[in-house]
Structure formats: structure tokens, C-alpha cells
Amino acid sequence: MEVDRFLTEITAAPGLSGYEQPVAKMIGATLVKYANEVRQDHLGNVVVLKKGKGELRPRVLLAAHMDEIGLMVTKIEKGGFLRFTSVGGIDPRTIVGQEVVLFGKKELCGVIGAKPPHLTDAKERSQAFTMEEMFIDLALPEAKVRELVSVGDVAMIKRKAIKLNGTSMAGKAMDDRAGVAVMLACLQELQRLHHLADVYAVATVQEEVGVRGATTISYGIVPDIGIAIDVTHGAMPGVPEYDTCKLGKGPGITVGPNIHPKVASELIRIAKEYNIPYQLETATGPTGTDARAIQVTRGGIPTGLVSIPLRYMHTSVELLDLEDIKQTGRLLAYFIASVNSEYVEELACF
Amino acid sequence: MKDLLKKLSETYGPSGREEKIRKVIAGEIKDFVDEVFTDPLGNLYAVKKGKSTKIMVAAHMDEIGIIVTYIDKDGFLRFSNVGGVSPQILLGQRVTFGNGVVGSIGVEKLDDIKKLTLDKLYIDIGAKNKEEAEKLVKIGDIATYDREAAVMGTRVIGKAMDNRAGCAVVIEALRRLRETENEIYAVFTTQEEVGLRGSRTSSYRINPDLGLAVDVTLVGDTPEPPALNVALGKGAAIKVKDASVICHPKIKAMLSELAAKHKIPVQMEVLTAGGTDAGAIHLTREGVPSGVISIPCRYVHTPVEMVDLDDMENSVKLLTAFLSTSVKMQEAFPCALV
Amino acid sequence: MLLIKKLTEAYGVSGDESGVRNLLREELTPYAEKIETDSLGNLYIKKGIGKKPRVMVAAHMDEIGLMVVGIESNGLLQVKTVGGVDERVLVSKPVVVGENHVPGVIGAKAIHLQKPHERKKPLEVEQLYIDIGVKNKEEAEKMVKIGDYAAFLATTHEIGDNCLIGKAMDNRVGCAILAELVKEDYDLELTAVFTVQEEIGLRGASVAAYNVHPDFALVLEGTTASDVAGVEDTGYVTKLGGGPAISIMDSSFIAPQKVINFLVETAKKLNLPFQLRRLTTAGTDAGAISQAHGGIPSAVISVPCRYLHSPTSIISLDDYENTLRLAKGVLMAIAEGGLSLEGFAEKIK
């Protein structure tokens, strides 16, 4: 399947943290076509294994999280209005006036409402809406709402990805389905490369609520190398250049304590050798990605992090350049093809 | 269960110093289980042998407290918190140390109550000077609220209902449980209030197939309440999510179905902050599908926490039903995806 | 004295502890039965392999510092902090940058150029930069690169009444004590672990404890001595010169009462001064170690240290010596069965 189409499909699919099953099935079904087997663990991580050709086969873990942020019903109010909380970090200002899909006894359409501006004074209007002030309106009678919806049901912003100018695309859940698309691009590239290593491409769960899926899956797989694939802030006005990466200029390769120096330097070497554009990113402590969990699993795992530049993170219009996804897939494929047991052994030598 | 709860609530056992409460609980359960043991973090394990699915049930037995950091020349004790203790709630309280020493919480002269912080407070144990105080208490000793539990109809008011109510529910369920295929590890965990520490190591030790925590939860049924769905007296709560865990949808569904089948009143719970032992259990090793049965509780982390005995009874029924249900792991939690 | 001077003057910001690790490896090779590193860079030195009980003693090698995150066109280096740096301390300190230890200073707008209201505000790290004395970005890029670590530059020397001043006393003082411990023999299996990345979340210790899986762990630390002007006696965490500080509780760990009693008794038997650490916040490696596997009985002993996390930290050499004696005494006592490790897990039925 084409990477662009895959990304369009999986970003439209629902898959809130803890409730990833719909998107999980879609991802597993596609990725396994380029691998040997697929399974799911007890937390819901989708594990796709593409076996290597070596006698000694180092294990390389690729982790991209498939969960997305969203909403969860906390209370059904009089009139059938639904109070909600967020699952993962949501900026309340970005959700007012959005259409949502609520997963009750069946899928229900709704909107996020709040007190209209006509009924608020100037001072109120200068304040942003808080999550507590907003509600989901299903335009159904209260009795019907109570029949179909239960506290704890989840909802997501309704959004299909939009192709913009050139190779860019905007939509919801690009964070981090873009990373999942990178794994597809990588597996496709690996079809024509010789690699010794067993590749575990894992679409992880519950990253947005505390890198939870990566914690258990790296314990289970015990990889020799773990690479997290996530998104990073794209360059935009008002943000220091050193905190961002430019769209269309290739993946960010992170350096810092969370990253094994020899994994970062090998990624950079590969990028240079194969003419893949890249950008350096710094992280002065544990990153907010699956790499945070992978590195300290069991007795320690050499970890890397590559990121797709993306603007408007955690909104329903996350914007990226598809070219960056493809280049990142290539980078990882060539990296995997270069991994052998000597390289792995060196990673414990300081 | 009323008497059991009262006894547990009144027993001393702050985080890290759970010896007394552990002894009491061990005495309550040892005739109803096959094995009882402890570990380096002080967790208490009670095992009912079985051949099938290994289920861990955790109820933390620690309570919040205050720890002595300094004894001044006049015998007043300065302290810091162990877990979530608020200075406003400490004002005017009587506290007790494990050795029976009791003290009043005093406060320095304050011109503005909003400026009240823990370091403006002290414990007065009635000592005339430092020497006398040091005979009774030493730096590092931990005090808890000193409070007898009171029963008002079906409701019980007292300290440490968080989470002795959960302990009572697990104890009662162990007593009622008939032979099951499942292997049950009931763990009365330590140091939950300071970061789910006991459950982290005990679930690693047990390596269970499924995890279930029993803990109290906040309610939204009091005057001007937070927007919470759970109410006192409306049944056991089935947790969907809190800050530490998103309960496995399958376990949540199993609990809901069992409640419907046995006509046990339940309510769904979404908590925006706070955590519980399931937070640590579900991330153990390769991951453990986990859920939580919550007992509605008003005024959590005060000496006047209030729970409802009917809610507890319903929690016992739900827990007993869950533990008695045979779960085929392969079928309930399949690895095959496509 | 010589070893702690060398250790404190070495560079080892969290994530790049190589300077300290290399020094320790060289120093301790003659005493070790086995030396290993892991993929995070923890250094393991083993002695008495196969003996019982298995004791792990840990001291973190890393220090707080800075990382180069950008280079301006004029050649000034933009930085961010690594670990818990008090930003107010940074300005006007000499540093070294990168593998080649390029010297630089932390600069900010001179006071003459600041408006009166600006002068009262602490300088945030975004307003600071490292100046390595180059003319432009190209010149800078020949000497340093993005992602390079920067550490305080300071020499360690004696000061006042048998005290020592220098940078990174937290926790090279623990490393120095642990190195001395390794030089002697005990009737137990000792794994000395010089851990990495403590300052950014106890990350080295958590994997080290998983690897070692000891019966008991002792953590050696440098902790705040707050016996200074402006702090009330009630607020002292520890006192400089008051002897080794025994931890009861911190934000990551509560010591079992049995362990506290054992440490106190050991100190009393050896006639050593000691104090109880009176702060219940800040984490140590013990937090991670005690929660590894199914739980590991752990203890923390610290050397009091004034002006922690600054390039002018002060310790008392008496405290240093007494902490070393206490740590040694603890290992001897454990070897003689003075701490019943079986008692930490009791079979009731």
C-alpha cells in the first residue's frame, strides 16, 4: 500500500489511548504484508516481526505509537449534555466548535458546545474556554442519551486528513500515526535490502498518557536496539529555532542522555552515506516519547529517536510533509541493514 | 464488616511503617487462605491456590501521615508530610505515633490563613523540653490522625478509610470465596500513597495474568461538588480511567457484565487526577490487563473520610464474583490480531 | 584527598559521564575481579564473586550541567540545562564545552545595559549563552557542535577548617568513598556501581539494580547542608561537620526502620558522629533500586554538602572520612551477619 493512502486511512480511524483496537487492526493487517508475523500483546501493542537472514540475529525494535489524544465522558448532565475530560494533553481552546464522533452503544455524531458569545459579557469573552465549561451535544433527548451513552465512553474529533499544497498533509492523529507510516515505508524499503537483524515494528499504545505501551513491549521483546519514531515541533514564528525542525528537511535525529551516542552517530552516518536529509535535535533529559521507556527497560537498551517535523501538535490539523516520512523510512531501513552483532556488542562498551 | 472496618481504620499504618496494620490483616486472613508471606517492601501476600488464571488483587494498607524532622529545645516537633496531607486539614487535629504517643497540632501566629503551610505547624506531645520529647519520639517517627471510627447507619466516618475500606472488602471476599479454578494472590500493598511502590514490586514478584485493585474514589454528590459521576451509596464503582491507568476495556466489561448478572448496583468512574495500584500493576513486566473496583468515599485524605457499608457489600459481591469466574486467558485476551 | 580532587575536577554531565568513568576504571582496575559497563554507561566493579550475600553499593557519577542546543550567527552558544540547575547560579561562571573541553564563560547582558527592573529578576537560561571567544558561527562550529555537553570549570582545593571546595561534590564525594571501599576486601559479593543519569531521573540506577539484583543496596550520596545564614535551625537538612547523614525518607524512598536502626547502631559501635537527614524531598538512586525486581532492601548515607549543584560546593573532610568509615563498617557488619536479610521477607503461613 502507498504510504500516503495508508496515512490517510489510519489517521481517520479511531484509536484513543487505551482504546486503540480499531486502528490497531488496520495497522496490523497492512504492515504484516511486508513482514512474517503479527501479534498483539495484553496492553494492545501491535507487534509485527520481519525476520532477518543471519545466524546471529540482533533484535531491532521500532516503536511508533498509534494512540491519539481524545475525550472521555465524565458525567451526563440534565438535558443530555455530556461533560468530559481529556485523554492525553488537549488544548481546550482548539476543540470548541469541533464535530466529534462519540463511541457509545453505537457511533454517535456530536459537537462541542459552550455558552454562546451573545450570552457572555466582554470580560468573559476575553477568557479562553476551559474544559469544564464545554460539553458534547449529541442533539438527542436526554433519555436517548442515557440509553446510548455511559460515563467512560470516549469521543474523538471528526477529521479526515487533507492534502495541502505540494507534499504536505494535515489532519488529526498525525502524532503519531506518521510514525506508523514511517514503519510501513521502512518495511517496504527492507523488502529489497539484505538485513541480518530481526525487525520488530511495534505500533505502541498509550504513549500519550505516559509511554505505557512501550514500557511493557520493550520488556517483552528485550531488543538489542530500540528506536522510537515520533513527531517533533515544526519550525514556526515565535518559537526559537533550536526548539524546532523544519518541515521537508528530513527527520530530526535526537542526541542527549536518553539516546545512545553510538545509535545517534550511526543514524547520522547512514543519513550521510545515503544522501538522506536530517536535522539534529537536542533533548537534555528523558524525552517525551517511547524512547524514555525503552532505554531503561530491564538492564538497559541502547535507544535512538527519529522524529517527523510537524506543526500544530495535538490539534486536529497537525501538518507535516509526506516526504519526511518517506526519507525517515529509508533512513531506518538502511540503518537496520547495517546492524550486525559486532555493532550491538559495542553498544555496551563505554 | 462494620466491626472489621472500624478495627482496620483505627489501626496505625502510615506509608513505610505498615507493621501494625499488616499484623492485624494477617490475623484476619490467615485461616482463609493457603499461604501468607511478606516481602522487603512490607507487602502482605495471601494466596489461595488454584490451577488456572493467576489473579492479583491489590488493596493498599498504608495511610497518609506526618514525619518528625526536628525536635526543638522546648520539645515541639516539626514535621513534613508522608503522602498527600494538607496543612488546612491538619489544623486542630490530634495525631498519634505508632508507640501510643499522642500530640496536638499547633500553629505559629499567622496574620493570613492563606499563608498556612506545613512548616508553620508543629506537633505538641506535651513534653516540657527536648530531653523529655526525645524519650517519647525520635526524628523520623511518623504520626497519623488519631480518630475513632463512628458508625452512622450504613455510613462509617473515620480516618484511613482510604484504603482500609478496600482492605476490608478484600478480606471479606477472601472469607467468602469458595474453591475456584483461579489462583488468587491478594496483596495488601505498602507505600501506595507515596507512589504505588508496594504494588510495583509485588506485581513483579507475582507476575499475574490479571490485576485488580480495590481502592476508594472521590465522589461528586456533596454540595457544590466537582463534576464527578460517582455518588455515595449508589454501589461499587467500576473505574474507567484515572491519571495512573486506563483500565483494560475487557476487564471493565467483565465487571459490568458480572454486576448485571448478579444484580449488583454499580456506577462508572472516570477520575481526572489521582492514581491507584492498578497504575503500577498493569505496567509490570510484559503488561497485565488490569481493572479497579472503587469504593465511593467522601472527604478523602481527611480524618473524617466517609464510606457506605452497602457500597462495600456490593464491592465484596462484585469482587467475589470476579474472582470466582474462570477466565481462559487465550480466549479472553487473544494475541492473534488478524 | 587526591582522588576526590581528581574526581570533582573531571567532567561528567548526565548522559556523558565518560570523564569520570575512565578515571574510576583506571583507579580501580587493580582491585576488581570483574569490570563491566552497560548500554547506559553504568560502571560495575565486582569483588568476591559467588559469595553471599550480594551487596550493591551505588554512587552516581553524573553532575548537572548544560547542553549546547544552538549556535547564533555571532558564534555565541545557546544552551539548556541538564538536570536540576538553579538558573540563578549560572551567570558569570567558567565552563568547558564538548569532548575537547573548549573553555568558555557564561555571559549575559552587563548590568550597565540592564534597566533597573531587569536587575532584580533572576537571569533565565534563555537569556544566557556560552561565549567561547569566537567571531562567528563558522568558527564556533569548528570547535563545538550541537548536543555537546558543558560543565562548570572549577579547581578543587582546601578551604577553612578542613573543608574542601569545588564543583560536582554531588556526587563525586560518593564516588570517592565507593572507590575507597572497593580497595578493601569483605566476606560478601560486592558490586560497586558508579551510576549514570541520576540527576535526570535515577535512570542509570534502575537498570543497574535490574542487572545486579542484590540482596541489599547501599547508596552513597552528597546531600544538602543547609546550616547557613538565613535558614532557621528547624529547617536544617544536615549540618556540615555533623557526620554522615542517614536517610529516613526522600521523595523516592522510605528507609525500612530496621535498616535505619542498623545504620545507627553501626555508627554508635564505631563511635562515629552521625545525623539523620531531615529533608523528606529530593530523590536518590535508592528510589529506583529499592523498587527493582520484587523489591530490594536499601539504605542511603550522604555526605553533607553546602551549595549543592553549584561550582562552589563545600564539604567537610571530617564528614568524608566518617562517611567512609561508616560505609566500611556497614559492609563489615553485613559480612558478619549483622543485618538479617532473610527477615525482610517473612513467611507467616
Coordinates of N, CA and C in Angstrom, one line a residue, chain B residues 212-325:
Chain B
L212 N -6.2 -6.6 39.6 CA -7.4 -5.8 40.0 C -7.0 -5.1 41.3
A213 N -7.3 -3.8 41.3 CA -7.0 -3.0 42.6 C -8.4 -2.7 43.2
V214 N -8.4 -2.6 44.5 CA -9.6 -2.2 45.2 C -9.2 -1.0 46.0
D215 N -9.8 0.1 45.8 CA -9.3 1.4 46.4 C -10.6 2.3 46.5
V216 N -10.4 3.4 47.3 CA -11.5 4.3 47.3 C -11.4 5.3 46.2
T217 N -12.6 6.0 45.9 CA -12.5 7.0 44.9 C -13.3 8.2 45.3
L218 N -13.1 9.3 44.7 CA -13.8 10.6 45.0 C -15.2 10.6 44.5
V219 N -16.1 11.4 45.1 CA -17.5 11.5 44.7 C -17.9 12.9 44.3
G220 N -19.0 13.0 43.6 CA -19.5 14.3 43.2 C -20.9 14.5 43.7
D221 N -21.2 14.0 44.9 CA -22.6 14.1 45.4 C -22.8 14.9 46.6
T222 N -21.8 15.9 46.8 CA -21.9 16.8 48.0 C -22.2 18.2 47.5
P223 N -22.5 19.1 48.4 CA -22.8 20.5 48.0 C -21.7 21.1 47.1
E224 N -22.0 21.7 46.0 CA -21.0 22.3 45.1 C -19.9 21.4 44.8
P225 N -20.2 20.2 44.3 CA -19.1 19.2 44.1 C -18.4 19.4 42.9
P226 N -17.3 18.7 42.7 CA -16.6 18.6 41.4 C -17.5 17.7 40.5
A227 N -17.3 17.9 39.2 CA -18.1 17.2 38.2 C -17.7 15.7 38.1
L228 N -18.1 15.0 39.1 CA -17.8 13.5 39.2 C -19.1 12.8 39.2
N229 N -19.1 11.6 38.6 CA -20.3 10.8 38.4 C -20.6 10.0 39.6
V230 N -19.6 9.6 40.4 CA -19.8 8.6 41.5 C -20.5 9.3 42.7
A231 N -21.4 8.5 43.3 CA -22.1 9.0 44.5 C -22.0 8.0 45.6
L232 N -22.1 8.4 46.8 CA -22.0 7.5 48.0 C -23.4 6.7 48.0
G233 N -23.3 5.4 48.3 CA -24.5 4.6 48.4 C -25.1 4.1 47.2
K234 N -24.5 4.5 46.0 CA -25.1 4.1 44.7 C -24.4 2.8 44.2
G235 N -23.6 2.2 45.0 CA -23.0 0.9 44.5 C -21.5 1.0 44.3
A236 N -20.9 -0.2 44.0 CA -19.5 -0.2 43.8 C -19.2 0.5 42.5
A237 N -18.0 1.2 42.4 CA -17.7 1.9 41.2 C -16.7 1.1 40.4
I238 N -16.9 1.1 39.1 CA -16.0 0.4 38.2 C -15.2 1.5 37.5
K239 N -13.9 1.5 37.7 CA -13.1 2.5 37.2 C -12.9 2.4 35.7
V240 N -13.0 3.5 35.0 CA -12.6 3.5 33.6 C -11.2 4.0 33.4
K241 N -10.9 5.1 34.2 CA -9.6 5.8 34.0 C -9.3 6.7 35.2
D242 N -8.0 6.8 35.5 CA -7.5 7.9 36.3 C -6.2 8.3 35.8
A243 N -5.4 9.1 36.5 CA -4.2 9.5 36.0 C -3.1 8.4 35.9
S244 N -3.3 7.3 36.5 CA -2.3 6.3 36.5 C -2.6 5.1 35.6
V245 N -3.9 5.0 35.2 CA -4.3 3.8 34.5 C -5.5 4.0 33.6
I246 N -5.5 3.4 32.4 CA -6.7 3.3 31.7 C -7.1 1.8 31.8
C247 N -8.2 1.5 32.5 CA -8.4 0.1 32.8 C -8.7 -0.6 31.5
H248 N -8.2 -1.9 31.5 CA -8.4 -2.7 30.3 C -9.9 -2.8 29.9
P249 N -10.3 -2.4 28.7 CA -11.7 -2.4 28.3 C -12.3 -3.8 28.6
K250 N -11.6 -4.9 28.5 CA -12.1 -6.2 28.7 C -12.5 -6.4 30.2
I251 N -11.6 -6.0 31.0 CA -11.8 -6.2 32.5 C -13.0 -5.3 32.9
K252 N -13.1 -4.1 32.4 CA -14.2 -3.2 32.7 C -15.5 -3.9 32.2
A253 N -15.5 -4.5 31.0 CA -16.7 -5.1 30.5 C -17.0 -6.3 31.4
M254 N -16.0 -7.1 31.8 CA -16.3 -8.3 32.6 C -16.9 -7.9 33.9
L255 N -16.4 -6.8 34.5 CA -17.0 -6.4 35.8 C -18.5 -5.9 35.6
S256 N -18.7 -5.1 34.5 CA -20.0 -4.6 34.2 C -21.0 -5.8 34.0
E257 N -20.5 -6.8 33.2 CA -21.4 -7.9 33.0 C -21.7 -8.7 34.2
L258 N -20.7 -8.9 35.1 CA -21.0 -9.6 36.3 C -21.9 -8.9 37.2
A259 N -21.8 -7.6 37.2 CA -22.7 -6.8 38.0 C -24.1 -6.9 37.5
A260 N -24.3 -6.9 36.2 CA -25.6 -7.0 35.7 C -26.2 -8.4 36.0
K261 N -25.4 -9.4 35.8 CA -25.8 -10.8 36.1 C -26.2 -11.1 37.5
H262 N -25.4 -10.5 38.4 CA -25.7 -10.8 39.9 C -26.5 -9.6 40.5
K263 N -27.0 -8.7 39.6 CA -27.8 -7.6 40.1 C -27.1 -6.8 41.2
I264 N -25.9 -6.5 41.0 CA -25.1 -5.7 41.9 C -25.1 -4.3 41.4
P265 N -25.6 -3.3 42.3 CA -25.6 -1.9 41.8 C -24.1 -1.4 41.6
V266 N -23.9 -0.8 40.4 CA -22.5 -0.3 40.2 C -22.7 1.1 39.5
Q267 N -21.6 1.8 39.5 CA -21.5 3.1 38.8 C -20.2 3.2 38.1
M268 N -20.2 3.9 37.0 CA -18.9 4.0 36.2 C -18.1 5.2 36.8
E269 N -16.8 5.1 36.8 CA -16.0 6.1 37.4 C -14.9 6.6 36.5
V270 N -14.9 7.9 36.2 CA -13.7 8.5 35.5 C -13.1 9.5 36.4
L271 N -11.9 9.3 36.8 CA -11.3 10.3 37.7 C -10.2 11.0 36.9
T272 N -10.2 12.3 37.0 CA -9.3 13.1 36.2 C -7.9 13.2 36.8
A273 N -7.8 13.0 38.1 CA -6.5 13.1 38.7 C -6.4 11.9 39.6
G274 N -5.2 11.7 40.2 CA -5.1 10.6 41.2 C -4.7 9.3 40.6
G275 N -4.2 8.4 41.4 CA -3.8 7.1 40.8 C -4.1 6.0 41.8
T276 N -3.9 4.8 41.4 CA -4.1 3.7 42.3 C -3.2 2.6 41.9
D277 N -3.1 1.5 42.7 CA -2.2 0.4 42.5 C -2.3 -0.2 41.1
A278 N -3.4 -0.2 40.4 CA -3.5 -0.7 39.1 C -2.6 0.0 38.1
G279 N -2.3 1.2 38.4 CA -1.3 2.0 37.6 C 0.0 1.3 37.5
A280 N 0.5 0.8 38.6 CA 1.8 0.1 38.6 C 1.6 -1.4 38.1
I281 N 0.5 -2.0 38.5 CA 0.3 -3.4 38.1 C 0.3 -3.6 36.6
H282 N -0.5 -2.8 35.9 CA -0.7 -3.0 34.5 C 0.5 -2.8 33.7
L283 N 1.5 -2.1 34.2 CA 2.8 -1.9 33.5 C 3.9 -2.9 33.9
T284 N 3.5 -3.9 34.7 CA 4.5 -4.8 35.2 C 4.9 -5.8 34.0
R285 N 6.2 -6.0 34.0 CA 6.8 -6.9 33.0 C 6.2 -6.7 31.6
E286 N 5.6 -7.7 31.0 CA 5.1 -7.6 29.7 C 3.7 -7.0 29.6
G287 N 3.2 -6.5 30.8 CA 1.9 -5.9 30.8 C 0.8 -6.8 31.4
V288 N 0.0 -6.3 32.2 CA -1.0 -7.1 32.9 C -2.4 -6.4 32.7
P289 N -3.3 -7.1 32.0 CA -4.6 -6.5 31.9 C -5.2 -6.2 33.3
S290 N -5.6 -5.0 33.6 CA -5.9 -4.6 34.9 C -7.2 -3.8 35.0
G291 N -7.9 -3.9 36.1 CA -9.1 -3.1 36.4 C -9.1 -2.6 37.8
V292 N -10.1 -1.9 38.2 CA -10.2 -1.4 39.5 C -11.7 -1.4 40.0
I293 N -11.9 -1.9 41.2 CA -13.2 -1.7 41.8 C -13.0 -0.6 42.9
S294 N -13.8 0.4 42.8 CA -13.6 1.6 43.7 C -14.8 1.7 44.7
I295 N -14.4 2.1 45.9 CA -15.4 2.3 46.9 C -15.6 3.8 47.0
P296 N -16.8 4.3 46.8 CA -17.0 5.8 46.9 C -16.7 6.3 48.3
C297 N -16.0 7.4 48.3 CA -15.6 7.9 49.6 C -15.6 9.4 49.6
R298 N -16.3 10.0 50.6 CA -16.3 11.4 50.7 C -15.1 11.9 51.6
Y299 N -14.6 13.1 51.4 CA -13.6 13.8 52.2 C -12.3 13.0 52.3
V300 N -11.9 12.5 51.1 CA -10.6 11.7 51.1 C -9.4 12.5 51.6
H301 N -8.6 11.8 52.3 CA -7.4 12.4 52.9 C -7.7 13.4 54.1
T302 N -8.8 13.1 54.7 CA -9.1 13.9 56.0 C -9.3 12.8 57.0
P303 N -9.4 13.3 58.3 CA -9.7 12.3 59.4 C -11.2 12.0 59.4
V304 N -12.0 12.5 58.5 CA -13.4 12.2 58.5 C -13.9 11.7 57.2
E305 N -13.1 10.8 56.7 CA -13.5 10.1 55.4 C -14.7 9.3 55.7
M306 N -15.6 9.3 54.7 CA -16.9 8.6 54.9 C -17.2 7.6 53.8
V307 N -17.5 6.4 54.2 CA -17.8 5.4 53.2 C -19.2 4.8 53.6
D308 N -19.8 4.1 52.6 CA -21.1 3.5 52.9 C -20.9 1.9 52.9
L309 N -21.5 1.3 54.0 CA -21.3 -0.1 54.1 C -22.0 -0.9 53.0
D310 N -23.1 -0.3 52.5 CA -23.8 -1.0 51.3 C -22.9 -1.0 50.1
D311 N -22.2 0.1 49.9 CA -21.2 0.1 48.7 C -20.2 -0.9 48.9
M312 N -19.7 -1.1 50.2 CA -18.7 -2.1 50.4 C -19.2 -3.5 50.2
E313 N -20.4 -3.7 50.7 CA -21.0 -5.0 50.5 C -21.1 -5.3 49.0
N314 N -21.5 -4.3 48.2 CA -21.6 -4.5 46.8 C -20.3 -4.8 46.2
S315 N -19.3 -4.1 46.7 CA -17.9 -4.3 46.2 C -17.5 -5.7 46.5
V316 N -17.8 -6.2 47.7 CA -17.4 -7.6 48.0 C -18.1 -8.6 47.1
K317 N -19.3 -8.3 46.8 CA -20.1 -9.2 45.9 C -19.4 -9.2 44.5
L318 N -19.1 -8.0 44.0 CA -18.6 -7.9 42.7 C -17.2 -8.5 42.6
L319 N -16.4 -8.3 43.7 CA -15.0 -8.9 43.7 C -15.1 -10.4 43.8
T320 N -16.0 -10.9 44.7 CA -16.1 -12.4 44.8 C -16.5 -13.0 43.5
A321 N -17.5 -12.3 42.8 CA -18.0 -12.8 41.5 C -16.8 -12.9 40.5
F322 N -16.0 -11.8 40.5 CA -14.9 -11.7 39.5 C -13.9 -12.8 39.8
L323 N -13.6 -13.0 41.1 CA -12.5 -14.0 41.4 C -13.0 -15.4 41.2
S324 N -14.3 -15.6 41.2 CA -14.9 -17.0 41.0 C -15.1 -17.3 39.6
T325 N -15.0 -16.3 38.7 CA -15.2 -16.6 37.3 C -14.0 -17.1 36.7

